[in-house]
Coordinates of C-alpha atoms and ligand atoms in Angstrom, one line a residue:
M1 CA 93.4 65.2 83.8
S2 CA 96.7 67.0 84.2
A3 CA 99.4 66.1 86.6
P4 CA 98.5 66.5 90.3
V5 CA 98.7 69.9 91.9
R6 CA 100.8 69.5 95.0
V7 CA 99.9 71.7 98.0
A8 CA 101.9 72.6 101.0
L9 CA 99.6 73.4 103.9
L10 CA 101.2 75.8 106.4
G11 CA 99.1 75.5 109.7
C12 CA 96.6 72.9 110.6
G13 CA 94.5 74.6 113.4
T14 CA 90.9 75.9 113.2
V15 CA 91.1 76.7 109.5
G16 CA 93.8 74.4 108.3
G17 CA 92.1 71.4 109.9
Q18 CA 88.9 72.1 108.0
V19 CA 90.9 72.6 104.7
V20 CA 92.3 69.1 105.2
R21 CA 88.8 67.6 105.9
L22 CA 87.1 69.3 102.9
L23 CA 90.0 68.3 100.6
H24 CA 89.5 64.7 101.7
E25 CA 85.7 64.8 101.4
H26 CA 85.4 66.7 98.1
G27 CA 88.7 65.7 96.4
D28 CA 87.0 64.2 93.3
D29 CA 84.8 67.2 92.7
L30 CA 87.7 69.6 93.2
A31 CA 89.8 67.6 90.8
A32 CA 87.1 67.8 88.2
R33 CA 86.7 71.5 88.6
I34 CA 90.5 72.1 88.4
G35 CA 91.2 69.5 85.7
A36 CA 93.9 67.9 88.0
P37 CA 93.8 66.1 91.3
V38 CA 95.0 68.0 94.4
E39 CA 97.6 66.2 96.6
L40 CA 98.9 67.4 100.0
A41 CA 102.7 67.5 99.8
G42 CA 103.1 68.2 103.5
I43 CA 101.5 70.0 106.5
A44 CA 103.7 72.4 108.6
V45 CA 102.7 72.7 112.3
R46 CA 104.3 73.6 115.6
R47 CA 103.3 70.4 117.4
P48 CA 103.3 67.4 115.0
Q49 CA 102.2 65.0 117.8
R50 CA 99.0 66.9 118.6
D51 CA 95.9 64.7 118.2
R52 CA 94.0 66.3 115.3
D53 CA 91.6 63.5 114.3
L54 CA 91.9 64.3 110.6
P55 CA 91.8 61.9 107.6
V56 CA 95.4 62.4 106.7
D57 CA 98.7 60.4 106.9
D58 CA 100.7 61.4 110.0
A59 CA 103.9 61.3 107.8
L60 CA 102.8 64.5 106.1
F61 CA 103.2 66.6 109.3
T62 CA 106.5 68.5 109.7
T63 CA 107.8 71.3 111.9
D64 CA 110.1 72.4 109.0
A65 CA 107.8 74.8 107.3
A66 CA 110.7 76.5 105.4
G67 CA 111.9 73.2 104.1
L68 CA 108.4 72.2 103.0
V69 CA 107.8 75.5 101.1
S70 CA 111.1 75.2 99.2
R71 CA 110.5 71.6 98.0
V72 CA 110.5 71.4 94.2
D73 CA 107.4 69.2 94.1
V74 CA 105.2 72.0 95.7
D75 CA 103.0 73.8 93.3
V76 CA 100.8 75.9 95.7
V77 CA 101.2 77.0 99.3
I78 CA 98.2 77.5 101.6
E79 CA 99.2 79.7 104.5
V80 CA 96.9 79.4 107.6
I81 CA 99.4 79.9 110.4
G82 CA 98.6 83.6 110.9
G83 CA 100.6 86.5 112.3
I84 CA 103.6 88.3 110.7
E85 CA 106.5 85.9 111.0
P86 CA 107.3 83.2 109.9
A87 CA 104.2 83.6 107.6
R88 CA 105.7 86.5 105.7
S89 CA 109.1 84.8 105.0
L90 CA 107.4 81.5 104.0
M91 CA 105.1 83.2 101.6
L92 CA 107.8 85.4 100.1
S93 CA 110.0 82.3 99.6
A94 CA 107.1 80.6 97.7
L95 CA 106.0 83.6 95.6
S96 CA 109.6 84.6 94.6
R97 CA 110.0 81.1 93.1
G98 CA 106.7 81.3 91.2
V99 CA 104.7 79.2 93.6
S100 CA 101.2 80.6 94.1
V101 CA 100.0 81.4 97.6
V102 CA 96.5 81.2 99.1
T103 CA 96.3 82.9 102.6
A104 CA 93.8 83.9 105.2
N105 CA 96.3 86.2 106.9
K106 CA 94.6 89.6 107.2
A107 CA 97.2 90.9 109.8
L108 CA 100.1 90.4 107.4
L109 CA 98.2 91.6 104.3
A110 CA 97.2 94.8 106.1
E111 CA 100.7 95.3 107.5
D112 CA 102.8 94.5 104.5
G113 CA 100.6 93.4 101.6
A114 CA 102.7 95.5 99.2
T115 CA 105.8 93.3 99.7
L116 CA 103.7 90.2 99.1
Y117 CA 102.2 91.6 95.9
D118 CA 105.6 92.7 94.6
A119 CA 107.0 89.2 95.2
A120 CA 104.0 87.6 93.4
A121 CA 104.5 90.0 90.4
A122 CA 108.2 89.3 90.3
G123 CA 107.7 85.6 90.6
G124 CA 104.8 85.4 88.2
A125 CA 102.7 83.8 90.9
D126 CA 99.1 84.3 92.2
L127 CA 98.4 85.7 95.6
Y128 CA 94.8 85.0 96.6
F129 CA 93.2 85.9 100.0
E130 CA 89.4 85.6 99.9
A131 CA 89.4 84.2 103.5
A132 CA 91.2 87.2 104.9
V133 CA 88.1 89.4 105.1
A134 CA 84.7 88.2 106.4
G135 CA 85.4 84.5 106.3
A136 CA 83.1 82.6 104.0
I137 CA 81.6 85.8 102.4
P138 CA 82.8 86.4 98.8
I139 CA 83.9 90.0 99.0
I140 CA 87.5 90.0 97.9
R141 CA 86.8 88.6 94.4
P142 CA 83.8 90.9 93.9
L143 CA 85.9 94.0 94.7
R144 CA 89.0 92.7 92.8
E145 CA 87.2 91.4 89.7
S146 CA 83.4 91.8 89.5
L147 CA 83.3 95.5 90.4
T148 CA 86.6 96.5 88.7
G149 CA 84.7 98.1 85.8
D150 CA 82.7 100.3 88.2
R151 CA 83.6 103.2 90.5
V152 CA 83.2 102.3 94.1
H153 CA 82.2 105.2 96.4
R154 CA 81.9 103.6 99.7
V155 CA 82.4 100.2 101.5
L156 CA 80.6 99.9 104.8
G157 CA 81.0 96.6 106.7
I158 CA 80.4 94.7 109.9
V159 CA 83.6 92.6 109.6
N160 CA 84.2 91.3 113.1
G161 CA 81.9 88.6 114.4
T162 CA 82.9 88.8 118.1
T163 CA 82.1 92.5 118.4
N164 CA 78.9 92.1 116.5
F165 CA 77.8 89.3 118.8
I166 CA 78.6 91.5 121.9
L167 CA 76.8 94.6 120.5
S168 CA 73.8 92.5 119.4
R169 CA 73.5 91.1 122.9
M170 CA 73.8 94.6 124.4
D171 CA 70.9 95.6 122.1
E172 CA 68.8 92.6 122.9
T173 CA 69.3 92.4 126.6
G174 CA 70.2 95.9 127.8
A175 CA 73.4 94.4 129.4
G176 CA 76.7 96.3 129.5
F177 CA 79.8 95.6 127.6
A178 CA 81.6 93.5 130.2
E179 CA 78.6 91.2 130.8
S180 CA 78.1 90.7 127.1
L181 CA 81.8 90.0 126.5
E182 CA 81.6 87.4 129.3
E183 CA 78.7 85.7 127.4
A184 CA 80.7 85.8 124.1
T185 CA 83.7 84.2 125.8
A186 CA 81.5 81.5 127.5
L187 CA 79.9 80.6 124.1
G188 CA 83.3 80.5 122.3
Y189 CA 82.8 83.6 120.2
A190 CA 85.5 85.7 121.9
E191 CA 89.0 84.4 122.3
A192 CA 90.8 84.2 125.7
D193 CA 92.5 87.5 124.8
P194 CA 89.8 89.4 123.0
T195 CA 91.9 92.6 122.5
A196 CA 92.3 92.3 118.7
D197 CA 88.5 92.0 118.3
V198 CA 87.1 94.4 120.9
E199 CA 89.7 97.1 120.3
G200 CA 89.1 97.0 116.6
F201 CA 92.5 95.8 115.4
D202 CA 91.0 92.9 113.5
A203 CA 88.4 95.1 111.8
A204 CA 91.0 97.7 111.0
A205 CA 93.2 95.1 109.2
K206 CA 90.1 94.0 107.2
A207 CA 89.2 97.7 106.5
A208 CA 92.6 98.3 105.1
I209 CA 92.4 95.3 102.7
L210 CA 88.9 96.3 101.5
A211 CA 89.9 99.9 101.0
G212 CA 93.0 99.0 99.0
L213 CA 90.9 96.8 96.6
A214 CA 87.9 99.2 96.3
F215 CA 90.0 102.3 95.7
H216 CA 93.0 100.8 93.8
T217 CA 95.3 102.3 96.4
R218 CA 97.8 100.9 98.9
V219 CA 96.2 101.2 102.4
R220 CA 97.8 99.7 105.5
A221 CA 96.3 99.0 108.9
A222 CA 98.3 102.0 110.3
D223 CA 96.4 104.3 108.0
V224 CA 93.0 103.3 109.4
H225 CA 91.4 105.3 112.2
R226 CA 90.5 102.7 114.8
E227 CA 88.2 102.8 117.9
G228 CA 87.0 99.6 119.5
I229 CA 83.8 98.9 121.5
T230 CA 85.1 98.8 125.1
D231 CA 83.7 102.2 125.8
V232 CA 80.2 101.5 124.4
T233 CA 77.8 101.6 127.4
A234 CA 74.3 100.3 127.9
A235 CA 73.2 103.9 128.0
D236 CA 74.6 104.5 124.5
V237 CA 72.7 101.4 123.2
A238 CA 69.5 102.6 124.9
S239 CA 69.9 106.1 123.5
A240 CA 70.4 104.6 120.0
Q241 CA 67.2 102.6 120.5
R242 CA 65.3 105.8 121.3
M243 CA 66.4 107.2 118.0
G244 CA 65.3 104.1 116.1
C245 CA 69.0 103.1 115.7
V246 CA 71.3 100.2 116.7
V247 CA 75.0 100.4 117.6
K248 CA 77.4 98.5 115.3
L249 CA 81.2 98.4 115.0
L250 CA 81.6 99.6 111.4
A251 CA 84.5 99.4 109.0
I252 CA 84.1 102.3 106.6
A253 CA 86.2 103.1 103.5
E254 CA 85.0 106.0 101.3
R255 CA 86.2 108.3 98.6
T256 CA 86.5 111.9 99.7
Q257 CA 84.1 114.5 98.2
D258 CA 86.8 115.8 95.8
G259 CA 87.4 112.3 94.7
R260 CA 91.2 112.6 95.3
G261 CA 91.4 110.9 98.7
V262 CA 90.1 108.0 100.7
A263 CA 89.1 107.9 104.3
V264 CA 89.3 104.6 106.2
R265 CA 88.0 104.1 109.7
V266 CA 86.7 101.6 112.2
H267 CA 84.5 102.8 115.1
P268 CA 81.2 102.1 116.8
A269 CA 78.3 104.0 115.2
M270 CA 74.6 104.3 115.4
I271 CA 72.8 103.2 112.3
P272 CA 69.0 103.3 111.6
R273 CA 67.2 100.0 112.2
T274 CA 66.0 100.3 108.6
H275 CA 69.6 100.1 107.2
P276 CA 70.3 96.7 105.8
L277 CA 73.4 96.3 108.1
A278 CA 71.2 96.9 111.2
S279 CA 69.6 93.4 110.9
V280 CA 73.0 91.7 110.8
G281 CA 72.9 90.0 114.2
D282 CA 74.8 87.4 116.3
A283 CA 78.3 86.8 115.0
F284 CA 77.5 87.3 111.4
N285 CA 79.3 89.7 109.0
A286 CA 78.1 91.8 106.1
V287 CA 79.7 94.2 103.7
F288 CA 77.7 96.9 102.0
V289 CA 79.2 98.4 98.8
E290 CA 78.0 101.5 97.1
A291 CA 79.2 101.9 93.5
E292 CA 78.4 104.4 90.8
A293 CA 76.8 102.1 88.2
A294 CA 76.0 99.0 90.3
G295 CA 74.3 100.9 93.0
R296 CA 74.0 99.3 96.5
L297 CA 75.2 95.7 97.0
M298 CA 75.2 93.7 100.2
F299 CA 77.3 90.6 101.0
Y300 CA 76.2 88.6 104.1
G301 CA 77.3 85.5 105.9
R302 CA 79.6 83.8 108.3
G303 CA 82.7 85.8 108.9
A304 CA 84.6 83.2 110.9
G305 CA 84.9 79.6 111.9
G306 CA 86.9 76.7 110.6
A307 CA 84.6 75.4 107.9
P308 CA 83.2 78.7 106.5
T309 CA 86.8 80.1 106.3
A310 CA 88.1 76.9 104.7
S311 CA 85.3 77.3 102.1
A312 CA 86.9 80.6 101.0
V313 CA 90.4 79.0 101.1
L314 CA 89.4 76.2 98.9
G315 CA 87.7 78.5 96.4
D316 CA 91.0 80.3 96.1
L317 CA 92.8 77.0 95.8
V318 CA 90.6 76.0 92.9
A319 CA 91.3 79.3 91.2
V320 CA 95.1 79.3 91.5
A321 CA 95.3 75.5 90.6
R322 CA 93.2 76.2 87.5
N323 CA 95.6 78.9 86.6
R324 CA 98.5 76.6 87.1
V325 CA 96.9 73.9 84.9
T326 CA 96.1 76.4 82.1
G327 CA 99.3 78.4 82.4
A328 CA 97.3 81.6 83.3
R329 CA 97.8 84.2 86.0
G330 CA 95.0 85.6 88.2
T331 CA 94.5 89.3 89.0
G332 CA 97.5 91.0 90.5
E333 CA 97.7 94.2 92.6
S334 CA 95.9 97.3 91.3
S335 CA 97.2 100.4 93.2
Y336 CA 97.4 102.8 90.2
A337 CA 94.9 105.4 91.7
D338 CA 97.3 106.0 94.6
L339 CA 94.7 108.2 96.4
Q340 CA 95.7 110.1 99.5
V341 CA 94.6 108.4 102.7
V342 CA 93.1 111.3 104.6
S343 CA 93.2 111.7 108.4
M344 CA 90.2 111.2 110.6
G345 CA 90.0 114.9 111.4
Q346 CA 89.3 115.6 107.7
T347 CA 86.7 112.9 107.4
R348 CA 83.1 114.0 107.3
T349 CA 80.7 112.3 109.8
R350 CA 77.7 113.0 112.0
Y351 CA 77.6 112.9 115.8
H352 CA 75.0 111.9 118.4
V353 CA 75.9 113.8 121.6
S354 CA 74.1 113.2 124.9
L355 CA 74.6 116.0 127.5
E356 CA 73.6 116.1 131.2
V357 CA 72.4 119.6 131.8
A358 CA 70.4 121.8 134.2
D359 CA 66.9 122.4 132.9
K360 CA 66.9 126.2 133.0
A361 CA 66.8 129.2 130.7
G362 CA 69.8 129.8 128.4
V363 CA 71.2 126.3 128.5
L364 CA 70.0 125.4 125.1
A365 CA 71.4 128.7 123.7
D366 CA 74.8 128.0 125.3
V367 CA 74.9 124.5 123.8
A368 CA 73.7 125.7 120.4
N369 CA 76.4 128.4 120.4
A370 CA 79.2 125.9 121.1
F371 CA 78.1 123.9 118.0
A372 CA 77.8 127.1 115.9
R373 CA 81.3 128.3 116.9
H374 CA 82.7 125.3 115.2
D375 CA 80.4 125.6 112.2
V376 CA 78.6 122.4 113.1
S377 CA 74.9 122.4 112.2
I378 CA 72.5 120.7 114.6
R379 CA 69.9 118.4 112.9
T380 CA 67.8 117.5 115.9
V381 CA 67.7 118.3 119.6
R382 CA 65.6 116.3 122.1
Q383 CA 65.3 116.9 125.8
E384 CA 64.7 113.9 128.1
G385 CA 63.8 114.4 131.8
H386 CA 63.7 117.7 133.5
G387 CA 64.9 119.6 136.6
D388 CA 68.2 118.2 137.9
D389 CA 67.8 115.1 135.7
A390 CA 67.7 116.7 132.2
T391 CA 69.5 115.3 129.2
L392 CA 69.9 117.0 125.9
V393 CA 70.4 114.7 123.0
C394 CA 71.8 116.5 119.9
V395 CA 72.3 114.9 116.5
T396 CA 74.4 116.9 114.1
H397 CA 74.5 117.3 110.3
E398 CA 77.7 116.2 108.6
A399 CA 80.8 118.1 109.6
T400 CA 84.5 117.2 109.7
D401 CA 85.4 115.0 112.6
A402 CA 87.9 117.6 113.8
A403 CA 85.1 120.2 114.1
L404 CA 82.8 117.8 115.8
S405 CA 85.4 116.7 118.4
A406 CA 86.4 120.4 119.0
T407 CA 82.7 121.0 119.7
V408 CA 82.5 118.2 122.2
E409 CA 85.6 119.5 123.9
E410 CA 84.0 123.0 124.3
L411 CA 80.7 121.4 125.5
R412 CA 82.7 119.6 128.3
G413 CA 83.9 123.0 129.5
L414 CA 80.5 124.8 129.6
D415 CA 79.0 125.7 133.0
A416 CA 75.6 124.7 131.6
V417 CA 76.8 121.1 130.9
R418 CA 77.2 118.9 133.9
A419 CA 78.6 116.0 131.9
V420 CA 78.9 114.8 128.3
A421 CA 77.2 111.4 128.8
S422 CA 77.9 109.9 125.4
V423 CA 79.3 110.8 122.1
M424 CA 78.8 108.5 119.1
R425 CA 79.0 108.8 115.4
V426 CA 75.9 108.3 113.3
E427 CA 75.9 106.6 109.8
G428 CA 72.9 106.4 107.5
E429 CA 69.8 108.5 107.3
T430 CA 68.1 108.8 110.7
A431 CA 64.5 110.0 111.3
Ligands
LIG520 P1 95.1 78.4 114.7 O1 95.8 79.1 115.9 O2 93.9 77.6 115.1 O3 96.1 77.5 113.9 C1 97.4 78.0 113.6 C2 98.1 76.8 113.0 O4 99.4 77.2 112.7 C3 98.3 75.6 114.0 O5 98.2 74.4 113.3 C4 99.8 75.8 114.5 O6 100.4 74.5 114.8 C5 100.4 76.3 113.2 N1 101.6 77.1 113.5 C6 101.8 78.1 114.4 N2 103.0 78.6 114.3 C7 103.7 77.9 113.4 C8 105.0 77.9 112.9 N3 105.9 78.7 113.4 N4 105.3 76.9 112.0 C9 104.4 76.1 111.5 N5 103.1 76.0 112.0 C10 102.8 76.9 112.9 O7 94.7 79.6 113.7 P2 93.4 79.7 112.8 O8 93.3 78.5 112.0 O9 92.2 80.2 113.6 O10 93.8 81.0 111.9 C11 94.7 80.8 110.8 C12 94.6 82.0 109.9 O11 93.3 82.2 109.4 C13 95.0 83.4 110.6 O12 95.6 84.2 109.7 C14 93.6 83.9 111.0 O13 93.6 85.3 111.1 C15 92.8 83.5 109.7 N6 91.4 83.4 109.9 C16 90.9 82.7 110.9 C17 89.5 82.6 111.1 C18 88.9 81.8 112.1 O14 87.7 81.8 112.3 N7 89.7 81.0 112.9 C19 88.6 83.4 110.2 C20 89.3 84.1 109.1 C21 90.6 84.1 109.0 P3 99.9 73.6 116.0 O15 98.5 73.0 115.5 O16 100.9 72.5 116.1 O17 99.7 74.5 117.1
LIG521 N1 88.1 87.1 115.3 C1 87.4 87.4 114.1 C2 85.9 87.8 114.4 C3 87.4 86.2 113.2 O1 85.5 87.8 115.5 O2 85.3 88.1 113.4 C4 88.6 86.1 112.3 O3 88.7 87.2 111.4

């Protein structure tokens, strides 16, 4: 056994508390796997007096996170405070002195991951963040290491548990968004302020991280086209059902057709029930990767929660601690491809458009002409109802998002169209 690896834990909430518990329960196994025992050097929190019911000496708690990080007896920092500051300054302080960092902080990585990577490279330290995307699911290491010999074409994920729970309930019960959000809140899936989840900010941060790794390109949250699920209606979900589809909030990162760009987006979309992501229910996450040689891969599991997320944190801790013991360094940033991140307007998608129309001669022709004027090809048209209660449901072939949204704008202005009842993107091969 080598000398102990001393860990500074920053944050002891939902995730940090479970890190402490698992370190205590599995300390001997972790030591055997690392080749050195792990010792907690200190735990930084905001409220040291808070009752945490954890198997740890109270004397380890401190409010002086900066002081803890700069101690010379600290070998590894685990950051599970979250947010931008003080997390960024604390991690930079550690990395610049060669102290490796394990973090679950998707918000910071998506906003300013480049600064962290640069500090890690300059300090000769590791920066690991398996827990930052999809909780317990191993997806960062597969993209960063296992698939690095392949060429990834597309990453398609359900990476937010709260919204997946809400959309799953809407699909199962026919309820609307507000009612399903209420249920998610009552069951503890949604936070008191659910904005980051339901407006897609959380998924956009994760999409940026996945895109950066898959396409060897720096991608920030601000580069990601983001739409949340607050406008998804029970009618959209019912319409998806009639098409043999289900509505999911998808995070999609894909190489452009010419191979020189990458498009990254988060929005609700209809996917066929036969698609592997369609069966991901409840608050589970899954990430689907399409690579040239590997083909299609799917990673599935719990995307949140104290223990599942702590599992990913401890996996990273073992990796960086092993590196410290053996004098090695883990994988650093790979952004050599430097692909252009293209705008949503240039991204190619398909639309499902539901129109309330009058059931009379010439309406279909007017609607078809509007699509044609924007060079958007219609794949299927279905009429539901008749008389004053007719609905035309059009599903398009792939076109640029700019052409599709211009078509919808024109449809809104047609005399033949009483209302555009719903517009939603479609992913995957539908019937
Ligand atoms: P919590 O809010 O439960 O815990 C945050 C912890 O940080 C608390 O212990 C808090 O102290 C401490 N803290 C807050 N501000 C400071 C500060 N200025 N100095 C020192 N300590 C501070 O967050 P979570 O555990 O849920 O999340 C932690 C990270 O993990 C975030 O980046 C989050 O995005 C990520 N994550 C979380 C998941 C989850 O399911 N919860 C899933 C995947 C990732 P005190 O206890 O005294 O209030
Ligand atoms: N709030 C997130 C979710 C968990 O609902 O999936 C942390 O990433």
